[in-house]
Structure formats: structure tokens, C-alpha cells
Coordinates of C-alpha atoms in Angstrom, one line a residue:
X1 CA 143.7 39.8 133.5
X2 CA 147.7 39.8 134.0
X3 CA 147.5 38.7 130.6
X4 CA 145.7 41.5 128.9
X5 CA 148.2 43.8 131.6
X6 CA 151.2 42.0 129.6
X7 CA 149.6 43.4 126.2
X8 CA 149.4 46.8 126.6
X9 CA 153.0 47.1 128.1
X10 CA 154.0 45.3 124.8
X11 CA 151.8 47.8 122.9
X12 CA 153.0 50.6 124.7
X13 CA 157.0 49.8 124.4
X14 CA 156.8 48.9 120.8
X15 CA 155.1 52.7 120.3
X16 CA 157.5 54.7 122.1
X17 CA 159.9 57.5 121.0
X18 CA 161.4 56.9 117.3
X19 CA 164.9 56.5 116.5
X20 CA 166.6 59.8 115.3
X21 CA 166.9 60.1 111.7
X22 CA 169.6 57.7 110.1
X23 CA 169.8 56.0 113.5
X24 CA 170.0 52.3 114.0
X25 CA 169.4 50.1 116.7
X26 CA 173.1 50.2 117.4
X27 CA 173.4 53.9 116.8
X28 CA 170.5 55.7 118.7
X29 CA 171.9 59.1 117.9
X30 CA 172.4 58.6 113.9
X31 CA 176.5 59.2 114.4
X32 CA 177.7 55.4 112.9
X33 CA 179.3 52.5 113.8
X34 CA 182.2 50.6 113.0
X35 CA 179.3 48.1 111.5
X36 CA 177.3 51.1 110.0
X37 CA 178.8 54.3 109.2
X38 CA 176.8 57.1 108.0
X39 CA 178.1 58.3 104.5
X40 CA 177.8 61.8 104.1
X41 CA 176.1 63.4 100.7
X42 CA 178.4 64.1 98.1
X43 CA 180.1 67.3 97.7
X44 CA 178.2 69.4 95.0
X45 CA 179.9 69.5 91.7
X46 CA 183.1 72.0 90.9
X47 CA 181.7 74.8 88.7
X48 CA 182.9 77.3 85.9
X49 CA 182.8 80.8 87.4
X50 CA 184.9 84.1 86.1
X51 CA 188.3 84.4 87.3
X52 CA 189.3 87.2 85.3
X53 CA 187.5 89.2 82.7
X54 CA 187.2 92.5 80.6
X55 CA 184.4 93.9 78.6
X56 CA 186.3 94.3 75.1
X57 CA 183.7 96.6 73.2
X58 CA 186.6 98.8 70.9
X59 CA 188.8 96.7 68.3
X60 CA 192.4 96.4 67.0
X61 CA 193.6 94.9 63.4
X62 CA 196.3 92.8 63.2
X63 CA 196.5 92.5 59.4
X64 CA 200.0 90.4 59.6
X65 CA 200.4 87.3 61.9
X66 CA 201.4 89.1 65.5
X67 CA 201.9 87.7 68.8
X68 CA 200.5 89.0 72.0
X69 CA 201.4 87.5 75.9
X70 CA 199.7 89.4 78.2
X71 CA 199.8 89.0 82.3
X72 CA 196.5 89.1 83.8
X73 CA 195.4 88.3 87.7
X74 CA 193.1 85.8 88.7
X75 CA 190.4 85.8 91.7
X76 CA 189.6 82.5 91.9
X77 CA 191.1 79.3 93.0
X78 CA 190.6 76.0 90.9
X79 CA 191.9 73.0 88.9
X80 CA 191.0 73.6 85.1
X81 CA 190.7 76.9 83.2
X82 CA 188.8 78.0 80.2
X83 CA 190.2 80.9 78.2
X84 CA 187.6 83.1 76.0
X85 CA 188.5 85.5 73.2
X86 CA 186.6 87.7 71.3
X87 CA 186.8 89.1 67.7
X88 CA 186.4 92.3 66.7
X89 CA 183.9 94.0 63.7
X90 CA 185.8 91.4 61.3
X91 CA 187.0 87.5 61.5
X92 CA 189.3 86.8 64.0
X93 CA 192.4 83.6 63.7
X94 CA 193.8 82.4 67.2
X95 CA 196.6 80.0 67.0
X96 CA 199.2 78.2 69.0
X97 CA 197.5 79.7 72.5
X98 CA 199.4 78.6 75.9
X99 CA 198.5 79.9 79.5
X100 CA 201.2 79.8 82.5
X101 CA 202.8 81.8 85.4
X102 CA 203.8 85.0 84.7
X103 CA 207.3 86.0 85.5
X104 CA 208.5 89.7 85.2
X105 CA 209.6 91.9 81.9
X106 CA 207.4 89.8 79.8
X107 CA 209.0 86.3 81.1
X108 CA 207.2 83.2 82.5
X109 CA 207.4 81.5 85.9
X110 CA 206.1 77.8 84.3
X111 CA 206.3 75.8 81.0
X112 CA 203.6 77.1 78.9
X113 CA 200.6 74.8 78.7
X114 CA 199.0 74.4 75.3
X115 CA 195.2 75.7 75.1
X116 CA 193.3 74.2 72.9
X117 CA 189.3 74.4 70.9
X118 CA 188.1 71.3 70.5
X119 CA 191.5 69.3 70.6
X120 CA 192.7 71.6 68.0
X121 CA 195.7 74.4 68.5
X122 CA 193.7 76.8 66.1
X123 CA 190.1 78.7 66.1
X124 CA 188.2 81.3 64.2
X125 CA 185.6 83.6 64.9
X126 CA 183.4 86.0 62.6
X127 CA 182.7 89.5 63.9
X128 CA 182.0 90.3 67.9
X129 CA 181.9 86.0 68.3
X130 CA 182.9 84.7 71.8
X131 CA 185.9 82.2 71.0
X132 CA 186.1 79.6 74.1
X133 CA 188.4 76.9 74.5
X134 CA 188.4 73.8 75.5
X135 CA 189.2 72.8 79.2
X136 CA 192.5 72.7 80.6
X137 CA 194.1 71.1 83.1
X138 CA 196.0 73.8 84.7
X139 CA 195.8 74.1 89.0
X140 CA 195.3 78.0 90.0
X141 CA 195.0 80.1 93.4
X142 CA 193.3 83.4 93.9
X143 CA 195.7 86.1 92.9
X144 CA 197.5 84.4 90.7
X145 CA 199.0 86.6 87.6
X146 CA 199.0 83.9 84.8
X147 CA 200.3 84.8 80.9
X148 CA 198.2 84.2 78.2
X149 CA 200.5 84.0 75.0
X150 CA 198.5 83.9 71.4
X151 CA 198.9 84.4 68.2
X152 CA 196.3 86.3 66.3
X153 CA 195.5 87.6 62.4
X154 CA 192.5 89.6 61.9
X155 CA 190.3 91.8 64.3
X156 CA 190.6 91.4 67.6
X157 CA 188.0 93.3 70.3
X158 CA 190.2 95.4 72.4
X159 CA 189.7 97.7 75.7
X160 CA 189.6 100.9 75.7
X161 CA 192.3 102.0 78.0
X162 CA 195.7 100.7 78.6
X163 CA 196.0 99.2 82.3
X164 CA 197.6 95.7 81.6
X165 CA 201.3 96.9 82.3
X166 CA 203.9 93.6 81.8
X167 CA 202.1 92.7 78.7
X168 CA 203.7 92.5 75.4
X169 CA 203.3 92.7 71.4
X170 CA 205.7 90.6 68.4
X171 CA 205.3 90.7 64.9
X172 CA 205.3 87.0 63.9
X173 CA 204.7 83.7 65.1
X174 CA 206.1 83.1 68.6
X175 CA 203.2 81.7 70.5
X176 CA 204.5 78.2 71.9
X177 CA 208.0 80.7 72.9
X178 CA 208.7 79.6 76.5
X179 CA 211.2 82.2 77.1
X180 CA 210.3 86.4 77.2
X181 CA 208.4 87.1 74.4
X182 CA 210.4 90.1 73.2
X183 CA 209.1 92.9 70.8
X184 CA 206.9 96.1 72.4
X185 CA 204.9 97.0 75.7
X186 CA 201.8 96.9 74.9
X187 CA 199.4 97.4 77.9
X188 CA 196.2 97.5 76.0
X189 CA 194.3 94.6 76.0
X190 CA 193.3 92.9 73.0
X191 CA 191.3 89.4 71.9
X192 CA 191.6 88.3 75.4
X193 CA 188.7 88.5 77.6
X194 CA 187.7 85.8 79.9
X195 CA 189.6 83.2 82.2
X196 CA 186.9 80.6 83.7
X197 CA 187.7 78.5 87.0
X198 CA 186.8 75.4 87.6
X199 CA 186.3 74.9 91.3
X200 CA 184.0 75.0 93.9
X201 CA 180.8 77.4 93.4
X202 CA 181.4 80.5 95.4
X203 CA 180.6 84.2 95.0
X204 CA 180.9 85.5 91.7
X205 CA 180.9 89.0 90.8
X206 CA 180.3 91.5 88.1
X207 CA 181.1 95.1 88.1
X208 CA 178.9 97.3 85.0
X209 CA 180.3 100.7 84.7
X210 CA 182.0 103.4 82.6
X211 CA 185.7 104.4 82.9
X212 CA 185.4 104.8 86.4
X213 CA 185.0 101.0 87.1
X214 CA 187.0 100.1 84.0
X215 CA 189.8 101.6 85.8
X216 CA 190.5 105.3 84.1
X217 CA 193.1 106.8 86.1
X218 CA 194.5 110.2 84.6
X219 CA 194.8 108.9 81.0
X220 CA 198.1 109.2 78.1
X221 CA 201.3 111.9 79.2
X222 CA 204.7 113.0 77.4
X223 CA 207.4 110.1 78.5
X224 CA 207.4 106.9 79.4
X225 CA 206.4 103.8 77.7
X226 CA 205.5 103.7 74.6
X227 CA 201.8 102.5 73.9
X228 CA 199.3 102.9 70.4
X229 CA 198.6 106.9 71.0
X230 CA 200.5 108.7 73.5
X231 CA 202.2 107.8 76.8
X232 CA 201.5 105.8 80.0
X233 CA 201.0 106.9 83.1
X234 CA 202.0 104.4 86.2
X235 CA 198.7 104.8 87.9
X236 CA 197.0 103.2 84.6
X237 CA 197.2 99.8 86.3
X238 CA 194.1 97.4 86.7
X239 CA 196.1 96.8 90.0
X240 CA 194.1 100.0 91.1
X241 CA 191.2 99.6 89.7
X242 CA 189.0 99.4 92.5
X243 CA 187.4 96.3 91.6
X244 CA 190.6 94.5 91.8
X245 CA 191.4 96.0 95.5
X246 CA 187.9 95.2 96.5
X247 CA 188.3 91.3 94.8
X248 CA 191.5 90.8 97.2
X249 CA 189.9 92.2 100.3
X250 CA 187.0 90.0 99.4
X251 CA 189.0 86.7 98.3
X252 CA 185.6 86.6 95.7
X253 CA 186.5 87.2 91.9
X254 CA 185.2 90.9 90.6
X255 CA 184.4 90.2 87.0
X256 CA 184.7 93.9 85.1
X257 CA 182.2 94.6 82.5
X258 CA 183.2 98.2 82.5
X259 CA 183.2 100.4 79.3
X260 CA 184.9 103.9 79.2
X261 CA 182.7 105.9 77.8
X262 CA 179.6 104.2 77.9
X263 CA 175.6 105.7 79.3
X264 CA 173.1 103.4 81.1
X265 CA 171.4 102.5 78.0
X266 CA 174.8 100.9 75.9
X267 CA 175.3 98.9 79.5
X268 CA 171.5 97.3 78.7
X269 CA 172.5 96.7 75.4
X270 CA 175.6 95.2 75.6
X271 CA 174.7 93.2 78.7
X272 CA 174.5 89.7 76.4
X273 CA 178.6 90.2 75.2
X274 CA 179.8 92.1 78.3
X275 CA 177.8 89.9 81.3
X276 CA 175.3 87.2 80.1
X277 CA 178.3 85.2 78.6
X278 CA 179.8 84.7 82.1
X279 CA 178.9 81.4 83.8
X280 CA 177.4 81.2 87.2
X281 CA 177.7 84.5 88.4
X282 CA 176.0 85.2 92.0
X283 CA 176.1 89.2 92.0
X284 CA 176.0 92.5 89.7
X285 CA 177.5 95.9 91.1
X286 CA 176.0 98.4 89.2
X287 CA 178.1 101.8 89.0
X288 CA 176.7 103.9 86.0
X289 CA 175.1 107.1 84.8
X290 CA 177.9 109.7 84.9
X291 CA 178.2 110.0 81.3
X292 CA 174.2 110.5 81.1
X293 CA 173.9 113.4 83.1
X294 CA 174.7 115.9 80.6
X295 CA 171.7 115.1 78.1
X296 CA 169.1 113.1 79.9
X297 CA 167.0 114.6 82.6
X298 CA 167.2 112.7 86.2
X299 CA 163.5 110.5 85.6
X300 CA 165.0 110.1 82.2
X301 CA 168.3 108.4 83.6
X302 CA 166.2 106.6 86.7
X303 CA 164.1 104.5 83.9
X304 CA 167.0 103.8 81.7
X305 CA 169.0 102.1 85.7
X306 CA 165.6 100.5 86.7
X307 CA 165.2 98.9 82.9
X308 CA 168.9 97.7 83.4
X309 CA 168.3 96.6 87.1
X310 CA 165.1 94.2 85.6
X311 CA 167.2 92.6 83.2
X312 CA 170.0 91.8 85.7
X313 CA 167.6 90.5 88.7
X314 CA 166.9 86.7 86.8
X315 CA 170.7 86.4 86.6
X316 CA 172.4 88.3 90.0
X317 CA 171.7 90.2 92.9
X318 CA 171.4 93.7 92.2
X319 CA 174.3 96.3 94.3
X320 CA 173.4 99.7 93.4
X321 CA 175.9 102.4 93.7
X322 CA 175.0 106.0 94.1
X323 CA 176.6 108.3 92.1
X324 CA 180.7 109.9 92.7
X325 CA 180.6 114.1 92.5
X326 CA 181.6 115.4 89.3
X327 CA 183.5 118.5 89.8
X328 CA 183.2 119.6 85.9
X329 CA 181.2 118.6 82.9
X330 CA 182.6 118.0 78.9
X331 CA 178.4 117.9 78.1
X332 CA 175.6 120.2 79.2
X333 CA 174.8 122.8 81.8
X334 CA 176.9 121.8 85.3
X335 CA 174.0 123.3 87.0
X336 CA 172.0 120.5 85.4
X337 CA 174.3 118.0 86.0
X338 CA 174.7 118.8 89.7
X339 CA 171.1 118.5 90.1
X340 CA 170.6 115.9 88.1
X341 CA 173.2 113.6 90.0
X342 CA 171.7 114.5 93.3
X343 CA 168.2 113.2 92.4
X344 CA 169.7 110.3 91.2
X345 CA 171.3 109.4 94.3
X346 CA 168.1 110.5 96.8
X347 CA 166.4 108.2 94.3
X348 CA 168.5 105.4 94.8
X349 CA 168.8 106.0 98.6
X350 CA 164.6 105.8 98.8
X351 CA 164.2 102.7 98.0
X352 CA 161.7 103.8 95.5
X353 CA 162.6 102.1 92.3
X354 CA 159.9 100.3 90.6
X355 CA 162.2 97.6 90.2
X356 CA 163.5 96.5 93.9
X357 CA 167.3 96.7 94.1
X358 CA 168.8 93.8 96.4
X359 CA 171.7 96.7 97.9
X360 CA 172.6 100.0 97.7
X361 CA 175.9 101.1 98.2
X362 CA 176.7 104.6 98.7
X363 CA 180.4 105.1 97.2
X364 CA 179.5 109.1 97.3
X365 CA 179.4 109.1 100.7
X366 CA 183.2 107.9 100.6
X367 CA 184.5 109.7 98.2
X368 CA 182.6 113.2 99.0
X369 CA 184.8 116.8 100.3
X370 CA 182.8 116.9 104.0
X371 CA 182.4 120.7 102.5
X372 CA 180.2 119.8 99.1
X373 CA 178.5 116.9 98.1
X374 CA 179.9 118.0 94.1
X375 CA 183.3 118.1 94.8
X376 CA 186.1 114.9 95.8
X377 CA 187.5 114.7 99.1
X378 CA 191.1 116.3 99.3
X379 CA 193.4 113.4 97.6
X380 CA 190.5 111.3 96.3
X381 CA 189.9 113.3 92.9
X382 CA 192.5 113.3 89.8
X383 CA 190.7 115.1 86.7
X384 CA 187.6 116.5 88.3
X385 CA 185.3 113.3 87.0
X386 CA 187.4 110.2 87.7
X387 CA 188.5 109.0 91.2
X388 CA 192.4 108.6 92.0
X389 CA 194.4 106.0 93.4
X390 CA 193.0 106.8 97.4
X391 CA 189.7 107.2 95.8
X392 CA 189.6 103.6 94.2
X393 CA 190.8 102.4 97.2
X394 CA 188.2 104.4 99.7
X395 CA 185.5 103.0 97.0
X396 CA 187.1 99.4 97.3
X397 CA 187.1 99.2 100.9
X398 CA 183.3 100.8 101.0
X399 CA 182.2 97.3 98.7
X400 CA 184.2 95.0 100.7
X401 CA 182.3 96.3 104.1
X402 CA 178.6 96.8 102.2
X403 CA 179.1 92.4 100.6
X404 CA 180.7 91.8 104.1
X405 CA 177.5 93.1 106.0
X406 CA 175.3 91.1 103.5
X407 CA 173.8 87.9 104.3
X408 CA 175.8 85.0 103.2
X409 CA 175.4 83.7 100.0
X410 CA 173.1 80.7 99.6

């Protein structure tokens, strides 16, 4: 009998509570030992993600060898970059390309690095190709302004406002130069569109717009400094751009795939040059339909966002914005207009969209007179249709709050 007793205390001891997971006998709570430490997992990989871009969708010709260095900011932190140009209608020829800190008055603040395309100092593109170098060893923070010097001869993709103030143009060949480059202001970007980070995987955004996003101010005056056709104006700076105020606020990188100009149906059908081509990108702020609401009715306009809305969900989380007022039309009836915008913005409010958006943020609300949902809050207007200065930065601060609120990315 005391035998058999002896048994099932064994039994019962050997099935009692497990060990926690990872534990050993000497480390009941899975924390290690000096004998058996528990290695963590490995950190996941550093990634490519946009630290600076710009839809280029208008084109320059540079039918002599010419030299551009322009200074351009950087929302992202990492070790290596990746520098993407793009040609325009005709064949493009970079050469002798270098990336460093930008100084002031066209100087640099580091040796220039060379950047090269698969180990060579040259590259060449036919018409509208995507030009990307090779990876480069070249340590960056967030905010950094770096200078992209390049030599180019043939057609180069170009923006379609000038907002890169600090940036300059030299007939010749001057590209490894590590001094000031020299020659003209010329604030309009060209050829250069794309700066990926390598570093650790993080939020990544992507603004799709027309000139509001792209970062239209109030446009060429009489005086100043000289650019291709006309005159420019101090507050034509991608410094005010709202997605670059909103990027800072956020410390996440605000890609800007922005074209002035453009309706909701060249945004679908440019999305494969202007979007698709970034790596890893987390989220899409969507910010278009201004330029439709002269000639398409409001259902018209609401299939053309929820057709752009599908092709963005398999790639980003979709951030609507309503619709800013619009104080004046070039196109169509303004009674139209007015109406039309409103449904737009009750439509996008409902929650009604065949195709679900992921957020809605209401930058009318922030920019709106408290008097008339069609006219700009006193300060926040400049031409009627574009936002000023304090608008851009009323809109900015509305995005930071809205991703702020958001659940943290996965």
C-alpha cells in the first residue's frame, strides 16, 4: 500500500505546472542565466523607404552638357541612400553625380560623395525611364538638406513650379566641383526625383494632389530672382508646402506625388511613375479634385476618387481629404462648382464610398471663413483657389493631429 501511495506522489509531481516558455530548470521565469542566456530575435532588416521625392511629370532640354546641384530636405534617418532620376519625352545622360551636405549660396557642408549605377559614374535613360543608382554609403538624419550635384544632356522630367530655392544651373561639366557650383538660380526642379533611405522600416508617406499639395503659393512676380519665365516669389518654397511642415511635426517622411494642374483621373494614371515606384510605403494622403469641379458633375468626380482609392488600398492606407473652398473658378459655372464641392465633401464625410477609405481628414474644416463654407478663413487664402503660408500650416498641423490619433502602425 505505501508503495502504490509513493507512486502517485511521483506521478503527481512529475505532472505539475510547466516551466514558462524558454525557461530552464535554472531559470523558472525564462529571464537567463549566466550558464543560459536567452538571445533575443534579431532585429528585422533596414529597408529602402522615400526620404525625399517629387512627381516630375513636365520636362526640360538640356541640348548642351549643363550642370545642376540642387539642395533638397530629407525626412528620414539612415545609413545608405539611393538617388533616382527621371528622363523626360527624350533620352536622358547623367554623369559624374555626387550627393553631400548642403551649405548656403549654392556651397557644400561635406566632400561630395561619388554616386554611382552599377559601379559606373554614368547612366542613360530613354523617354519617362526611372534612372536609380546604385547604393551608397552615405549616414543621414531626418531633416537633413543634402546637395545633389549632376551633370545632364538630353531631357530631363522637371516640376512644374519653382520651390527648390538654393539650387543652382552651369553650362558645362562641373559635377565632381566641391566648391559653390557657380552659374544661375534655378529653383525648378529637374531630373532629380527620388532620395531612398536605408534604415529601419517606419512610416512612410505619400501625398497625391494638384498644386495645392505640390506646394503653389502665389506663383511668378516682377523682381527678384531670376528663374525660366518670370520672377520668384519668397513664399514659393517647398519649406511651406504643407507636406513638409506636416513631415517635421511628424518626424515620418511625406513623399509628394503632387502635380499642378492635374484632375483625379491623370492622378490614376500616373500613379505607376508618380507612386508605385516608391519602395515600402505605409500610407497615401489623398488631396484631389479641385481642378475637376468645373467640368465633371459631383457622382462623376466621386467614381473617378473611389477608382483611385481601389488602386491605392493593395499598396497604403487610404487618408482622404475633404475638399479646401474655392473662392473663384477659371472653368465652369461657380454655382456648379460650389455645389459640386460640397457633395463631394458630405460624400466623403458619410462614409459611403463603395470603396472603404481607411481616414478621412477634413482640411476644410481648417481652412474654412466660420462665415461661408466657400470662402478661406481671414489670412489662410492667397489667390482665391490655393492656400497661403498660415493655410499650409493650419492644413499641416490638421494631418499631424488626424496620423497622431491613428492607431500605431504595425
Amino acid at each position: 500500500m505505501k508503495r502504490a501511495l509513493c507512486l502517485l506522489l511521483l506521478a503527481a509531481a512529475a505532472c505539475g505546472p510547466a516551466d514558462p516558455p524558454h525557461s530552464t530548470p535554472g531559470d523558472p521565469l525564462g529571464k537567463g542565466t549566466s550558464d543560459h542566456p536567452v538571445i533575443p530575435p534579431d532585429p528585422p532588416p533596414p529597408v529602402f523607404q522615400p526620404g525625399f521625392h517629387q512627381a516630375l511629370r513636365h520636362e526640360m532640354k538640356a541640348g548642351a552638357a549643363t550642370t545642376f546641384r540642387f539642395n533638397v530636405p530629407v525626412g528620414r534617418s539612415g545609413d545608405r541612400v539611393r538617388i533616382a532620376f527621371r528622363a523626360g519625352s527624350g533620352s536622358l545622360t547623367l554623369r559624374r553625380v555626387t550627393v553631400a551636405r548642403a551649405g548656403s549660396a549654392g556651397a557644400l557642408d561635406s566632400a561630395p560623395v561619388p554616386v554611382t549605377f552599377e559601379g559606373r559614374r554614368d547612366a542613360a535613360g530613354a523617354a519617362w525611364a526611372r534612372i536609380l543608382s546604385d547604393a551608397i554609403a552615405f549616414p543621414v538624419s531626418k531633416n537633413d538638406e543634402l546637395a545633389v550635384t549632376f551633370e545632364v544632356l538630353g531631357s530631363m522630367a522637371a516640376s512644374s513650379i519653382a520651390n527648390f530655392p538654393g539650387s543652382y544651373a552651369r553650362s558645362g561639366s562641373y559635377g565632381d566641383e566641391p566648391g559653390p557650383l557657380g552659374g544661375t538660380a534655378h529653383p525648378r526642379l529637374v531630373g532629380l526625383q527620388t532620395i531612398e533611405v536605408e534604415g529601419p522600416r517606419e512610416r512612410a508617406i505619400v501625398a497625391i494632389g494638384d498644386s495645392i499639395t505640390e506646394g503653389y503659393v502665389s506663383g511668378p512676380i516682377t523682381g527678384g530672382t531670376t528663374v525660366e519665365s518670370g520672377f520668384l516669389r519668397a513664399t514659393d518654397d517647398y519649406r511651406n508646402a504643407w507636406t513638409r511642415v506636416a513631415e517635421q511635426t511628424l518626424e515620418a517622411p511625406i513623399a509628394n506625388a503632387a502635380i499642378s494642374g492635374q484632375g483625379t483621373w491623370d492622378a490614376a494614371d500616373h500613379l505607376d511613375g508618380d507612386v508605385f515606384a516608391l519602395p515600402n510605403l505605409t500610407d497615401c494622403v489623398v488631396l484631389i479634385g479641385t481642378n475637376d469641379l468645373g467640368g465633371g458633375s459631383a457622382e462623376a468626380i466621386e467614381g473617378e476618387l473611389s477608382t483611385l482609392f481601389q488602386a491605392l488600398q493593395p499598396h497604403c492606407q487610404v487618408w482622404a481629404s475633404t475638399l479646401l473652398p474655392k473662392e473663384r473658378t477659371s472653368a465652369g459655372s461657380y454655382e456648379q462648382v460650389k455645389a459640386r464641392r460640397v457633395a463631394i465633401n458630405d460624400w466623403l464625410r458619410s462614409g459611403t464610398s463603395p470603396v472603404p477609405i481607411d481616414h478621412v481628414i477634413d482640411l476644410e474644416s481648417v481652412t474654412r471663413s466660420p462665415s461661408s463654407v466657400h470662402q478661406f478663413a481671414t489670412g489662410f487664402g492667397e489667390d482665391g483657389i490655393h492656400p497661403s503660408v498660415r493655410g499650409h500650416q493650419a492644413m499641416a498641423a490638421e494631418v499631424a493631429r488626424v496620423f497622431e490619433m491613428a492607431p500605431p502602425l504595425q
